[in-house]
Amino acid sequence: MNLLLIAMIVALFIPIYEAWKNEHIWQKMLALASICSKSAVLILMVSVLRDDWMIGIVGVIILSVGNAGLMLLANVLKRMSDI
């Protein structure tokens, strides 16, 4: 189980590297959304390992509404580029 947790942490670095090297704003936002989803799944994994359902609730909330703010930001950026 710990090996799977380490693999998930290593997988978090792939979108971070992609956001760092790319200058296009949409690619950065996509990478940040990927980081958000992966970190929420990582939180759920830790909550299962620790048998703590309060941490699991936080992971579920991040998964359900975490990317909503990012989508609102994408919509604002799209409208600002239209002006």
PDB file of C-alpha atoms in Angstrom, residues 8-44:
ATOM      1  CA  MET A   8       0.703   8.439  -6.601  1.00  0.00           C
ATOM      2  CA  ILE A   9       2.983  11.150  -5.213  1.00  0.00           C
ATOM      3  CA  VAL A  10       5.401  10.647  -8.101  1.00  0.00           C
ATOM      4  CA  ALA A  11       2.474  10.888 -10.535  1.00  0.00           C
ATOM      5  CA  LEU A  12       1.702  14.330  -9.083  1.00  0.00           C
ATOM      6  CA  PHE A  13       5.012  15.647 -10.395  1.00  0.00           C
ATOM      7  CA  ILE A  14       4.142  14.978 -14.060  1.00  0.00           C
ATOM      8  CA  PRO A  15       1.507  17.766 -14.374  1.00  0.00           C
ATOM      9  CA  ILE A  16       3.639  20.081 -12.225  1.00  0.00           C
ATOM     10  CA  TYR A  17       6.497  19.678 -14.702  1.00  0.00           C
ATOM     11  CA  GLU A  18       4.113  20.164 -17.632  1.00  0.00           C
ATOM     12  CA  ALA A  19       2.736  23.393 -16.148  1.00  0.00           C
ATOM     13  CA  TRP A  20       6.253  24.644 -15.470  1.00  0.00           C
ATOM     14  CA  LYS A  21       7.603  24.154 -18.988  1.00  0.00           C
ATOM     15  CA  ASN A  22       4.515  25.240 -20.951  1.00  0.00           C
ATOM     16  CA  GLU A  23       3.649  28.917 -21.460  1.00  0.00           C
ATOM     17  CA  HIS A  24       0.090  28.404 -22.762  1.00  0.00           C
ATOM     18  CA  ILE A  25      -2.465  29.370 -20.072  1.00  0.00           C
ATOM     19  CA  TRP A  26      -4.958  26.635 -20.970  1.00  0.00           C
ATOM     20  CA  GLN A  27      -2.312  23.945 -20.618  1.00  0.00           C
ATOM     21  CA  LYS A  28      -1.403  25.312 -17.185  1.00  0.00           C
ATOM     22  CA  MET A  29      -5.039  25.272 -16.093  1.00  0.00           C
ATOM     23  CA  LEU A  30      -5.426  21.708 -17.331  1.00  0.00           C
ATOM     24  CA  ALA A  31      -2.327  20.682 -15.383  1.00  0.00           C
ATOM     25  CA  LEU A  32      -3.652  22.358 -12.229  1.00  0.00           C
ATOM     26  CA  ALA A  33      -6.995  20.558 -12.601  1.00  0.00           C
ATOM     27  CA  SER A  34      -5.109  17.293 -12.918  1.00  0.00           C
ATOM     28  CA  ILE A  35      -3.122  18.071  -9.775  1.00  0.00           C
ATOM     29  CA  CYS A  36      -6.358  18.842  -7.913  1.00  0.00           C
ATOM     30  CA  SER A  37      -7.945  15.538  -8.889  1.00  0.00           C
ATOM     31  CA  LYS A  38      -4.830  13.507  -8.128  1.00  0.00           C
ATOM     32  CA  SER A  39      -4.355  15.130  -4.734  1.00  0.00           C
ATOM     33  CA  ALA A  40      -8.005  14.440  -3.835  1.00  0.00           C
ATOM     34  CA  VAL A  41      -7.573  10.766  -4.707  1.00  0.00           C
ATOM     35  CA  LEU A  42      -4.362  10.782  -2.665  1.00  0.00           C
ATOM     36  CA  ILE A  43      -6.285  12.230   0.297  1.00  0.00           C
ATOM     37  CA  LEU A  44      -8.877   9.471  -0.058  1.00  0.00           C
TER      38      LEU A  44
END
